[in-house]
Every structure is written in structure tokens, then in C-alpha cells.
mmCIF file of C-alpha atoms in Angstrom:
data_model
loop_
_atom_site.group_PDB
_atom_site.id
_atom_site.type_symbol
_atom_site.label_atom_id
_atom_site.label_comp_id
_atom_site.label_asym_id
_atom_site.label_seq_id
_atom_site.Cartn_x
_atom_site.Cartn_y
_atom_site.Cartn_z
ATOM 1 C CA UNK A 1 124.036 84.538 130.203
ATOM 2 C CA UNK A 2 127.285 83.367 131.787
ATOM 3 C CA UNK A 3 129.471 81.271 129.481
ATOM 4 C CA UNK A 4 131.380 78.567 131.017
ATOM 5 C CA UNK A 5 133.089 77.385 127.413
ATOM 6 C CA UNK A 6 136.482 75.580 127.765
ATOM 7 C CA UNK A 7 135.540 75.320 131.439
ATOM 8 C CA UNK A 8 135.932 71.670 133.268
ATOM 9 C CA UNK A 9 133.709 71.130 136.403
ATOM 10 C CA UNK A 10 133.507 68.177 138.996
ATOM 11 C CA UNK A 11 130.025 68.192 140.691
ATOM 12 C CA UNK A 12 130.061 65.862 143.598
ATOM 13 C CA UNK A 13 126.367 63.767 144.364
ATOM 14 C CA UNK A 14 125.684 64.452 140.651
ATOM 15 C CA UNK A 15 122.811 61.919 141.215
ATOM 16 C CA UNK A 16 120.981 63.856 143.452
ATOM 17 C CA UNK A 17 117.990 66.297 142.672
ATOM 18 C CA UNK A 18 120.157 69.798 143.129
ATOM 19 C CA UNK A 19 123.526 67.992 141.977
ATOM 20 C CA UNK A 20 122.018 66.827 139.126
ATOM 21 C CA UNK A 21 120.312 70.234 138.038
ATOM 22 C CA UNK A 22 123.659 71.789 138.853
ATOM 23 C CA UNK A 23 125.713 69.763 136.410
ATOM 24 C CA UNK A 24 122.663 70.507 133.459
ATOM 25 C CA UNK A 25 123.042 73.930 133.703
ATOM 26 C CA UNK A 26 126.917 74.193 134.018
ATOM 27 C CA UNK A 27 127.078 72.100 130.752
ATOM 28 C CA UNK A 28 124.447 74.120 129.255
ATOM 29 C CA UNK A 29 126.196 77.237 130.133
ATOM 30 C CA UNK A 30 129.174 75.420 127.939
ATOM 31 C CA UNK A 31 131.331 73.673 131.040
ATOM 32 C CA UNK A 32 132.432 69.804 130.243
ATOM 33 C CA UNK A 33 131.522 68.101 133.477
ATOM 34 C CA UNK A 34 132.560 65.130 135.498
ATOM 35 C CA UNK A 35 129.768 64.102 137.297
ATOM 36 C CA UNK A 36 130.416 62.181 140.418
ATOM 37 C CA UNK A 37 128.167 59.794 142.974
ATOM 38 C CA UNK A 38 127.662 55.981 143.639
ATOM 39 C CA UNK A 39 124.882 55.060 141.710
ATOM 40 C CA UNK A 40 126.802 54.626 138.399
ATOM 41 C CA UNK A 41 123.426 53.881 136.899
ATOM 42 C CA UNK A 42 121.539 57.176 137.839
ATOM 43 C CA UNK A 43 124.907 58.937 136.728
ATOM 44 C CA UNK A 44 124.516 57.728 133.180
ATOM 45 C CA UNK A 45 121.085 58.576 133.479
ATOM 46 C CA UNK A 46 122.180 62.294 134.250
ATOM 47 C CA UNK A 47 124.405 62.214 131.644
ATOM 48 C CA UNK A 48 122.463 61.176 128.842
ATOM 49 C CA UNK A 49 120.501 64.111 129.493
ATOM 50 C CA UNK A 50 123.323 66.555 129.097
ATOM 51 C CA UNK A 51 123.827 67.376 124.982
ATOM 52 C CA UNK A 52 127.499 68.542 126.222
ATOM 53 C CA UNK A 53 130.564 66.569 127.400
ATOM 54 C CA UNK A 54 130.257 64.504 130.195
ATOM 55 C CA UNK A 55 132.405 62.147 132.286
ATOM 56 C CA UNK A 56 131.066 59.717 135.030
ATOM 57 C CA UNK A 57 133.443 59.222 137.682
ATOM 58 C CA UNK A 58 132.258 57.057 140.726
ATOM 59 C CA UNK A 59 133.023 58.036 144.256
ATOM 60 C CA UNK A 60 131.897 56.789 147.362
ATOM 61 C CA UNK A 61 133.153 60.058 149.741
ATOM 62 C CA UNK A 62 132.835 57.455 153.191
ATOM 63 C CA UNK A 63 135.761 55.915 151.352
ATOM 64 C CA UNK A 64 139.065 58.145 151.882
ATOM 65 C CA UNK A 65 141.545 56.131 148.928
ATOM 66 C CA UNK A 66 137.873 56.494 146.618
ATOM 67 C CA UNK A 67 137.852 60.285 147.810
ATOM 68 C CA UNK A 68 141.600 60.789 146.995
ATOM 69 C CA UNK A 69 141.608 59.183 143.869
ATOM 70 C CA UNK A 70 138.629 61.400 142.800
ATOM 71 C CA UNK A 71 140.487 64.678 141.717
ATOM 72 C CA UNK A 72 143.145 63.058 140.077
ATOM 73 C CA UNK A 73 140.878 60.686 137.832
ATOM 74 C CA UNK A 74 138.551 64.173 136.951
ATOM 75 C CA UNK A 75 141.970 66.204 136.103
ATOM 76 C CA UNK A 76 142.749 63.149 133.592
ATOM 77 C CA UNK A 77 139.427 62.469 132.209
ATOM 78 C CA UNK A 78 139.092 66.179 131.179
ATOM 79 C CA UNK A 79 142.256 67.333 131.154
ATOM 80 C CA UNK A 80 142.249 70.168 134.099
ATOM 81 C CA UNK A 81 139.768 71.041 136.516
ATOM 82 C CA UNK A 82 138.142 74.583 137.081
ATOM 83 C CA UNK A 83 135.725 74.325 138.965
ATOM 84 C CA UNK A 84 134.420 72.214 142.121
ATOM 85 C CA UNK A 85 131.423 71.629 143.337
ATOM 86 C CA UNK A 86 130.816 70.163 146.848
ATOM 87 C CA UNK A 87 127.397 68.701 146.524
ATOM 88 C CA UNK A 88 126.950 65.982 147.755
ATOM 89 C CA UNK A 89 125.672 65.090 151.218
ATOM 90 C CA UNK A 90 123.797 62.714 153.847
ATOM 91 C CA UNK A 91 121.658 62.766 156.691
ATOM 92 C CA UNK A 92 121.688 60.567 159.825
ATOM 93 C CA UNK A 93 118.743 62.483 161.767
ATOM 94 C CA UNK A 94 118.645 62.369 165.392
ATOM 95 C CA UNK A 95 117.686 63.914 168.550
ATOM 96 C CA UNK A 96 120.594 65.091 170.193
ATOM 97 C CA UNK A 97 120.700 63.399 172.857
ATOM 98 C CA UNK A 98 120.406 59.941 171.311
ATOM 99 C CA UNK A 99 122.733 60.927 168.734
ATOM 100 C CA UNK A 100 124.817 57.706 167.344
ATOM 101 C CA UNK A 101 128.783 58.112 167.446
ATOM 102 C CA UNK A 102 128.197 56.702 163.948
ATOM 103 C CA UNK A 103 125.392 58.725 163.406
ATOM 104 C CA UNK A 104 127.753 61.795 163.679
ATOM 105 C CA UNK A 105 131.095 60.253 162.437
ATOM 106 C CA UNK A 106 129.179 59.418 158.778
ATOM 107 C CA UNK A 107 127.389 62.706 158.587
ATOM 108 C CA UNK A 108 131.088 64.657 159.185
ATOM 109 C CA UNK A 109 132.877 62.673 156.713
ATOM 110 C CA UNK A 110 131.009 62.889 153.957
ATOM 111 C CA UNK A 111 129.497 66.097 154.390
ATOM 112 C CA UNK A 112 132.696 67.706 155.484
ATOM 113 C CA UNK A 113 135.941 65.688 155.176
ATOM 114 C CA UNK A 114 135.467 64.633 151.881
ATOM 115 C CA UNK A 115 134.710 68.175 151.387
ATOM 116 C CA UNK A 116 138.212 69.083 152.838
ATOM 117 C CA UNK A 117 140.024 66.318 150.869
ATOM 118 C CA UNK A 118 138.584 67.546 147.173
ATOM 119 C CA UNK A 119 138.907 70.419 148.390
ATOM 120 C CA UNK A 120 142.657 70.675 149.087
ATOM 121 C CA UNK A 121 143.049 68.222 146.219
ATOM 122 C CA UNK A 122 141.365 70.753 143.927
ATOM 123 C CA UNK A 123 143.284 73.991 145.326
ATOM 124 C CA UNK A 124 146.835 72.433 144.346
ATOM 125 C CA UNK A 125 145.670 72.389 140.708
ATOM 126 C CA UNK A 126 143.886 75.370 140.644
ATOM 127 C CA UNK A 127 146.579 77.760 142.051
ATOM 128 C CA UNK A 128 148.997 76.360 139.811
ATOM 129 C CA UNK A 129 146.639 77.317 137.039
ATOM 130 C CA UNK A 130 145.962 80.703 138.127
ATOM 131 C CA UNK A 131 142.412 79.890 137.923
ATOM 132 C CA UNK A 132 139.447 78.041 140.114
ATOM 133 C CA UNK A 133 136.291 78.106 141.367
ATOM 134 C CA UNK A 134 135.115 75.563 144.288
ATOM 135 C CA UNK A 135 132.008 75.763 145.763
ATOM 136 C CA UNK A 136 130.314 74.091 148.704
ATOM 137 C CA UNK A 137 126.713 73.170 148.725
ATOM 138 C CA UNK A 138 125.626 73.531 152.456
ATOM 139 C CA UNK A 139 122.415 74.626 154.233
ATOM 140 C CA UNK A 140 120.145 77.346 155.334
ATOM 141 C CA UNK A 141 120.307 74.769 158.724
ATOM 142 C CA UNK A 142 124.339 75.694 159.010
ATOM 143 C CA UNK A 143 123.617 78.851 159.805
ATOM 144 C CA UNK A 144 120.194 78.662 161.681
ATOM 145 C CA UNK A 145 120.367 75.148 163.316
ATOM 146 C CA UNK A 146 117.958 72.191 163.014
ATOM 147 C CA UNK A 147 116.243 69.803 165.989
ATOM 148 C CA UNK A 148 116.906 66.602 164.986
ATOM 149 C CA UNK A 149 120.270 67.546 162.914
ATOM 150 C CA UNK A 150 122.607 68.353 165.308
ATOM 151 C CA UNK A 151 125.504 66.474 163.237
ATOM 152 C CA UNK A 152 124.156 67.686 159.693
ATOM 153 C CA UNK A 153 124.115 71.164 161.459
ATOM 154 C CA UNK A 154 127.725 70.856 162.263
ATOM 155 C CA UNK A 155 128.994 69.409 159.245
ATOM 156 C CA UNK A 156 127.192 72.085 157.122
ATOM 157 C CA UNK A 157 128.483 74.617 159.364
ATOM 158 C CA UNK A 158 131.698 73.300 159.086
ATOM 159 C CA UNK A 159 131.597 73.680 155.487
ATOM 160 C CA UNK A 160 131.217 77.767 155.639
ATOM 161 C CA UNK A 161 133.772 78.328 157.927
ATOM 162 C CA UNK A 162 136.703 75.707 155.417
ATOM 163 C CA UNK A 163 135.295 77.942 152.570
ATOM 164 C CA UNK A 164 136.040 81.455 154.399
ATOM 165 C CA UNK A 165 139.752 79.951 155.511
ATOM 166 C CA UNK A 166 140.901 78.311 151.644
ATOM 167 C CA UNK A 167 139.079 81.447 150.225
ATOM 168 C CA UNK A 168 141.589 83.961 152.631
ATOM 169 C CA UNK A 169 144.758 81.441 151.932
ATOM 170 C CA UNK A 170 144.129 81.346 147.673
ATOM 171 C CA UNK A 171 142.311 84.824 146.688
ATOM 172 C CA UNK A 172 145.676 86.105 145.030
ATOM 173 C CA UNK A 173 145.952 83.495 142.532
ATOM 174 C CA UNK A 174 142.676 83.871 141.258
ATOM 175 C CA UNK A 175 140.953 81.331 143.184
ATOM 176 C CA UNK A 176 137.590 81.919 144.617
ATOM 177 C CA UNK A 177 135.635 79.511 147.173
ATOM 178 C CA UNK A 178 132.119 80.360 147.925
ATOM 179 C CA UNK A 179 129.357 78.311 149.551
ATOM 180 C CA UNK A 180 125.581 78.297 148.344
ATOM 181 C CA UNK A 181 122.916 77.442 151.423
ATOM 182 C CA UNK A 182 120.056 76.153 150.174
ATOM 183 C CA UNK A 183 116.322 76.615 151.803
ATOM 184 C CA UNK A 184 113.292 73.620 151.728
ATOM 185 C CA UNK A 185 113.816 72.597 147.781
ATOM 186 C CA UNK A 186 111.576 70.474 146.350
ATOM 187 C CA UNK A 187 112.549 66.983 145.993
ATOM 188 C CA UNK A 188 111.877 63.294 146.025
ATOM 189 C CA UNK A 189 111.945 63.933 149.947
ATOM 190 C CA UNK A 190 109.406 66.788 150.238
ATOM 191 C CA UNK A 191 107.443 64.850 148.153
ATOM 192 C CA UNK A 192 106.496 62.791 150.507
ATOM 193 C CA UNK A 193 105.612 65.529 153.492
ATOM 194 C CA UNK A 194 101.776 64.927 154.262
ATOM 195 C CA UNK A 195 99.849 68.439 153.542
ATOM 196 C CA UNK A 196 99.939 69.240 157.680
ATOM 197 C CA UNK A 197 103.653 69.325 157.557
ATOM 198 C CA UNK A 198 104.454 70.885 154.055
ATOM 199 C CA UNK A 199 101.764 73.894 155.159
ATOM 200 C CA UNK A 200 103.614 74.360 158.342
ATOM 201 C CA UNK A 201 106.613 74.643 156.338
ATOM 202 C CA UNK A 202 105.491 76.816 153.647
ATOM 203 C CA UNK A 203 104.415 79.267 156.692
ATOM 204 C CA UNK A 204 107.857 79.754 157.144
ATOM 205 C CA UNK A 205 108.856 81.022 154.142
ATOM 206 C CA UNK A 206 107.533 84.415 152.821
ATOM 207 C CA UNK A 207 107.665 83.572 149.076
ATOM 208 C CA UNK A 208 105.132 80.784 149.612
ATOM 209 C CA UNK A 209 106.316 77.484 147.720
ATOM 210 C CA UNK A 210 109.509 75.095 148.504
ATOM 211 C CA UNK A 211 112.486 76.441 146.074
ATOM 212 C CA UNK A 212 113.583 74.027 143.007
ATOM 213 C CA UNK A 213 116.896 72.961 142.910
ATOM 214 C CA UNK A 214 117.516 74.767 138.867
ATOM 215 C CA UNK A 215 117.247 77.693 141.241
ATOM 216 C CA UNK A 216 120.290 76.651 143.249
ATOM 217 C CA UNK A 217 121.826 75.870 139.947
ATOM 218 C CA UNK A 218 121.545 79.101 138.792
ATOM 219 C CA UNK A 219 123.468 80.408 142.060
ATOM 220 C CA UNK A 220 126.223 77.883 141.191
ATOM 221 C CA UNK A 221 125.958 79.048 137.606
ATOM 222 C CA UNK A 222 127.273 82.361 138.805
ATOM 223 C CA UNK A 223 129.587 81.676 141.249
ATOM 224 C CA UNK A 224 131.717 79.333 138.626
ATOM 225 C CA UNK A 225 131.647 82.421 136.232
ATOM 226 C CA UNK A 226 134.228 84.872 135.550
ATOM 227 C CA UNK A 227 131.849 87.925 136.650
ATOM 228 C CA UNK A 228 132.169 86.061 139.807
ATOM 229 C CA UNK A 229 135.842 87.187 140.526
ATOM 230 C CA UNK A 230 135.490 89.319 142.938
ATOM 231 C CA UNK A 231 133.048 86.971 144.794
ATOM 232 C CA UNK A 232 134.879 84.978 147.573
ATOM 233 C CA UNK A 233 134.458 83.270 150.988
ATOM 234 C CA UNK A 234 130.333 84.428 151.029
ATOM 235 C CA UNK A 235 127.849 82.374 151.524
ATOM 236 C CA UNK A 236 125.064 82.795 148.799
ATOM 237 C CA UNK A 237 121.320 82.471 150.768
ATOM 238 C CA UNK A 238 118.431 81.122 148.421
ATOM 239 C CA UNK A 239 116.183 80.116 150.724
ATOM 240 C CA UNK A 240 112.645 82.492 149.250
ATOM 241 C CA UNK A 241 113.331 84.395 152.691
ATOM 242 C CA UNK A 242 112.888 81.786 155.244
ATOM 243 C CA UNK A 243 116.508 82.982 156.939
ATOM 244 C CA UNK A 244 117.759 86.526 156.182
ATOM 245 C CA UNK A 245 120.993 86.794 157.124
ATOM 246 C CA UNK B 1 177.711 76.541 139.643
ATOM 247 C CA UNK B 2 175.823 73.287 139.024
ATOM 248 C CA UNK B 3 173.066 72.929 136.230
ATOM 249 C CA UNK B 4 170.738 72.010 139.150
ATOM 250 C CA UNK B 5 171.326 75.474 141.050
ATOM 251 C CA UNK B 6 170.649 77.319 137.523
ATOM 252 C CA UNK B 7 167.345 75.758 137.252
ATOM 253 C CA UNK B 8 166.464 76.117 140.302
ATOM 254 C CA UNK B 9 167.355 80.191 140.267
ATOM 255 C CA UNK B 10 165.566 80.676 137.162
ATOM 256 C CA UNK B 11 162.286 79.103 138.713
ATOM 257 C CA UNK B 12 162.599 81.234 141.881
ATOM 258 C CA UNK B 13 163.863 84.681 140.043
ATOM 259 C CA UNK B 14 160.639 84.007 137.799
ATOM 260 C CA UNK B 15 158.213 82.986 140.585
ATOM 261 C CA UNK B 16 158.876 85.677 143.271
ATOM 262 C CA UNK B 17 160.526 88.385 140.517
ATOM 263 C CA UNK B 18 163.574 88.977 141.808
ATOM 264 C CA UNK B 19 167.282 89.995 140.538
ATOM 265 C CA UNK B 20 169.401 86.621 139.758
ATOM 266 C CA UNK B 21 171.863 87.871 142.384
ATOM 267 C CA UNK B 22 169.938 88.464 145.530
ATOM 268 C CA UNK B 23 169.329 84.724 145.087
ATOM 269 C CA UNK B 24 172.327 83.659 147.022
ATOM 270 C CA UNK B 25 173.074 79.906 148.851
ATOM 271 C CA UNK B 26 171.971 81.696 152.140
ATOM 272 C CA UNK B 27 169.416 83.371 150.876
ATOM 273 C CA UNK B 28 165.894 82.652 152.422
ATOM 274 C CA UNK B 29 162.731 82.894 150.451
ATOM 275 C CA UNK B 30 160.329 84.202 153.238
ATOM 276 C CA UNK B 31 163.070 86.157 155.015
ATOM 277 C CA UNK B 32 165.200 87.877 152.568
ATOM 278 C CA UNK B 33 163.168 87.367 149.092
ATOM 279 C CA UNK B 34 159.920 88.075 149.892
ATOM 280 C CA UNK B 35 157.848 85.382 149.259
ATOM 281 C CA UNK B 36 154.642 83.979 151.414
ATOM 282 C CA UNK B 37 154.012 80.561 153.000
ATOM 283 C CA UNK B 38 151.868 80.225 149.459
ATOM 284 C CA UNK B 39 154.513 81.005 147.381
ATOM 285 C CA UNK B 40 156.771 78.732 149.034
ATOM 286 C CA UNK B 41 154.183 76.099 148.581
ATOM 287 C CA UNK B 42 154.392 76.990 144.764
ATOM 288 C CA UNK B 43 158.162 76.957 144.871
ATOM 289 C CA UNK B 44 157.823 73.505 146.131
ATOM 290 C CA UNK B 45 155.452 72.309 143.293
ATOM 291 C CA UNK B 46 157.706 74.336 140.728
ATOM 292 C CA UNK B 47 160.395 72.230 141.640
ATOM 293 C CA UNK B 48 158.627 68.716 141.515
ATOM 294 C CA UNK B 49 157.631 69.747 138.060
ATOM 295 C CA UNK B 50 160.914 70.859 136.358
ATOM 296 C CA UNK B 51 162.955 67.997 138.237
ATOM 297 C CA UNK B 52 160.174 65.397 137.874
ATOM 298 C CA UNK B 53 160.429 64.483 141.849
ATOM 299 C CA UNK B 54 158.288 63.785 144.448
ATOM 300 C CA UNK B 55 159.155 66.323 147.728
ATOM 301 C CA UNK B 56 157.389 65.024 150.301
ATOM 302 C CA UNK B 57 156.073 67.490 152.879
ATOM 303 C CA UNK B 58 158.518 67.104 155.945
ATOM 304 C CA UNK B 59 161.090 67.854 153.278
ATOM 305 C CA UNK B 60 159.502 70.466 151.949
ATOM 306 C CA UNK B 61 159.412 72.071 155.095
ATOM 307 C CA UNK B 62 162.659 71.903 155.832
ATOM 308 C CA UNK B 63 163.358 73.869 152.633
ATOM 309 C CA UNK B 64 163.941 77.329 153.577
ATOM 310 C CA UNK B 65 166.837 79.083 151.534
ATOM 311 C CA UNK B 66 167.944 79.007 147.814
ATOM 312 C CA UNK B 67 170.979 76.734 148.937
ATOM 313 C CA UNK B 68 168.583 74.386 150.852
ATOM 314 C CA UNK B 69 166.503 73.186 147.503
ATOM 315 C CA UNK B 70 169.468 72.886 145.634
ATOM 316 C CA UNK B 71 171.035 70.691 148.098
ATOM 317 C CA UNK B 72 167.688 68.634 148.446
ATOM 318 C CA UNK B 73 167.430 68.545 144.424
ATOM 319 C CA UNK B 74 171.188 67.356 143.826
ATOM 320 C CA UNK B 75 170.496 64.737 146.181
ATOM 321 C CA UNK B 76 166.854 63.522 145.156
ATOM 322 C CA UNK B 77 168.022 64.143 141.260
ATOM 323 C CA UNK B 78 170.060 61.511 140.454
#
């Protein structure tokens, strides 16, 4: 439906359940995609499963030189970038009050200073080209809070208010930065909730099931597209109702 | 009028589209051309690309007028 042809996207945590559906349907929908992370063996994994062009370029975002060198290596490997997606992300769960100074610190620089350094990386590329797309993976728990996430909370948090300032500063050249926050989507994680847990969770949400991360992909899908344009600084909800904001 | 100051009026006449002679040695680009702190940002990077330099922030910064970059450029252009 929305063709991304000619179009060269960076996906961040492109090992991870939604990263990894994200970069499958950006190349399906025709983008060439650099797909980054730090296990360069699930990375080759993803990419064998993409028919399109791929690129595997290995980051570790607690790393600031790895982190700066990231845009730079994806803007040579493919020759420009388009489009950026922040992805990737970690917990470090907590009660508040026993919150680790680590604890926080690793949860706010990868989540969100990495974010900031592609970010600004990407931006100075993008304007010159006229042309971009970045777009920040954060969290239906950004907006609505978590116990036990106070830092995660924060960083994702974080996220939507960078997104709303770059999108202000680069709208007239064509730019657009957008955020996507995702509900309870199935993964490797909610796998393992026993069936006490996953029902009280499900109660929560009015469409009745956990989301799957293709259906965060297809959000990303459109907000990397040109019928996107006039799409900038919101944060896209797909959460099957559990927060309506 | 130094080859330098040519360039560097062609790339700010074409980047803010404005008449060759309002772009004067005193001639600011926020104040009296019209441009925004983004398109001063772009003027910057315009520069680095047709001089092949590297203008490090605090110097960009302190580049305010027409007669400013080409100063900075004869300079860092050599």
C-alpha cells in the first residue's frame, strides 16, 4: 500500500521482536535497510529473512563513539539515509525507591541519549536532503506511567517530548519526527507471563489479546511514507485501547 | 572581490533568495537577510561543503554577517 522504493532506513534493536518486524515490512514495502543491534548473529538472522537489501551494522547504544559512528557508517553503506527508526530499548525494573543510580543512568542512555545522538546525527543529513522521516519507538507507559519503571517511564517520556521539539525545529525542510507507543505486544517476554498475570492484563485492554509487533510495523510503515507528510511531532497510540489518549 | 567572497555570495543569494547586492560585508544573515537560526545552520554546512572545511561550532557561531564567513573561509582555505 505505501511504497518505500529508493528509500534507505536505519532501524535501531533490529534484533528485537517489534524491531525486527519493523525492518520486514519497511523492506517489503521496497525500503533498503540497515539493521542495527549487538547480536551480530540474530542480525544476520533478520536479514536473511528479508528478500530486499539489507545492511548489518552493529551498535552497542551504552557506547557513545559506537553510537556516533552509527549514522555515518548507515549513510555509507547505503548511500543516504531517509528514514530513522529509534527502536531499540532496555529495561532495568525497579521499585522506586530502591531504584539503582545505574539502574536509571543505563535505562536513560540507551533509551534516550542514544536516541538524541542518532537523532541529531540523522537530522543534519536529512535537512540537507530536503527529506526525512525519524521515528521513536516509545511506550503506552510514557504517557500513563508504570510501578516498577520509574526510569523506563522517564526515558520513554523523554522520547515524546525530543520528538515534539526536532519535529517544531525541522518541519520546513520536509522533515517529519513522530513517535509510535506501543501497548502489551506479544513477545518472547509475555510468553512467559503465567495465565493469572496475562488474564489480569488482558482485562485491561478492551480488544481482548496482547497486540503483535507487525501491527506496530504497520504504524511505522506509515509514518516513513510520503502520505505521512503532513504527520509530525504526534505520538501514534496502538495499544487495542488499553490508554486512550 | 576575492574568488572566496563570490562563492560564498552565490551560496547565500541561492540559499536565503536574495538580490546579489543586499549581500554586503556588513550584512547580517538573521538581521538584515532574513534567514532563521536553521538556515544559518544550513549556511554553515553549505560552506563546509563547497570549501571542503571543517567549521567547528564555536566558529560557527561567531559567524554572523556575509563579511564574517568570508573572513573565516580566507583564513581556514588555504
Amino acid at each position: 500500500m505505501f511504497d518505500l522504493s529508493g528509500k534507505r532506513a536505519l532501524v535501531t534493536g533490529a534484533s528485537g521482536g517489534i524491531g525486527r518486524a519493523i525492518a520486514e515490512k519497511l523492506a517489503e514495502a521496497g525500503a533498503t535497510v540497515g539493521l542495527s543491534g549487538t547480536r551480530v548473529n540474530v542480525l544476520e538472522e533478520v536479514a536473511n529473512g528479508i528478500s530486499g537489501d539489507t545492511h548489518i551494522l552493529p551498535c552497542n547504544l551504552s557506547d557513545k563513539d559506537s553510537v556516533d559512528a552509527l549514522i555515518p557508517s548507515a549513510v555509507e553503506a547505503m548511500g543516504g539515509l531517509d528514514i530513522l527508526v529509534n527502536n531499540a530499548g532496555i529495561t532495568r525494573d525497579n521499585i522506586f525507591m530502591r531504584m539503582k543510580d545505574e539502574e536509571w543512568d543505563d535505562v536513560i542512555a540507551v533509551n534516550l541519549t542514544a536516541a538524541f545522538r542518532l537523532s541529531r546525527a540523522a537530522v543534519k543529513v536529512m535537512m540537507k536532503q530536503r527529506y526525512g522521516r525519524i521515528i521513536g519507538i516509545t511506550s503506552v507507559v510514557g504517557v500513563t506511567g508504570n510501578p516498577g519503571q520509574g526510569n523506563y517511564a522517564a526515558s520513554k517520556a523523554g522520547l515524546i517530548g525530543m520528538s515534539k521539539a526536532i519535529a517544531q525545529e525541522v518541519a520546513s525542510r520536509n522533515v517529519t519526527v513522530n513517535t509510535i507507543a506501543p501497548g502489551f505486544i506479544a513477545s518472547a517476554m509475555t510468553d512467559e507471563l503465567n495465565e493469572k498475570q496475562r488474564d489480569s492484563i488482558l482485562a485491561t485492554i478492551p480488544t481482548g489479546r496482547l497486540g503483535t509487533a507487525d501491527e506496530i510495523a504497520a504504524g511505522a510503515v506509515f509514518l516513513a511514507s510520503d502520505e505521512a507528510s503532513y504527520v509530525t511531532g504526534q505520538t501514534m497510540h496502538i495499544n487495542g485501547g488499553m490508554a486512550m489518549i | 572581490m576575492s574568488d572566496i567572497a563570490d562563492r560564498v555570495r552565490k551560496i547565500v543569494v541561492e540559499h536565503l533568495n536574495v538580490d546579489a547586492d543586499k549581500v554586503t560585508e556588513k550584512a547580517s544573515f538573521i538581521d538584515d537577510l532574513g534567514a532563521d537560526s536553521l538556515d544559518q545552520v544550513e549556511l554553515v554546512m553549505a560552506f563546509e561543503e563547497e570549501f571542503s572545511v571543517e567549521i567547528p561550532d564555536d566558529a560557527a557561531e561567531s559567524i554572523q554577517t556575509f563579511g564574517d564567513a568570508v573572513s573565516f573561509l580566507e583564513k581556514a582555505v588555504k
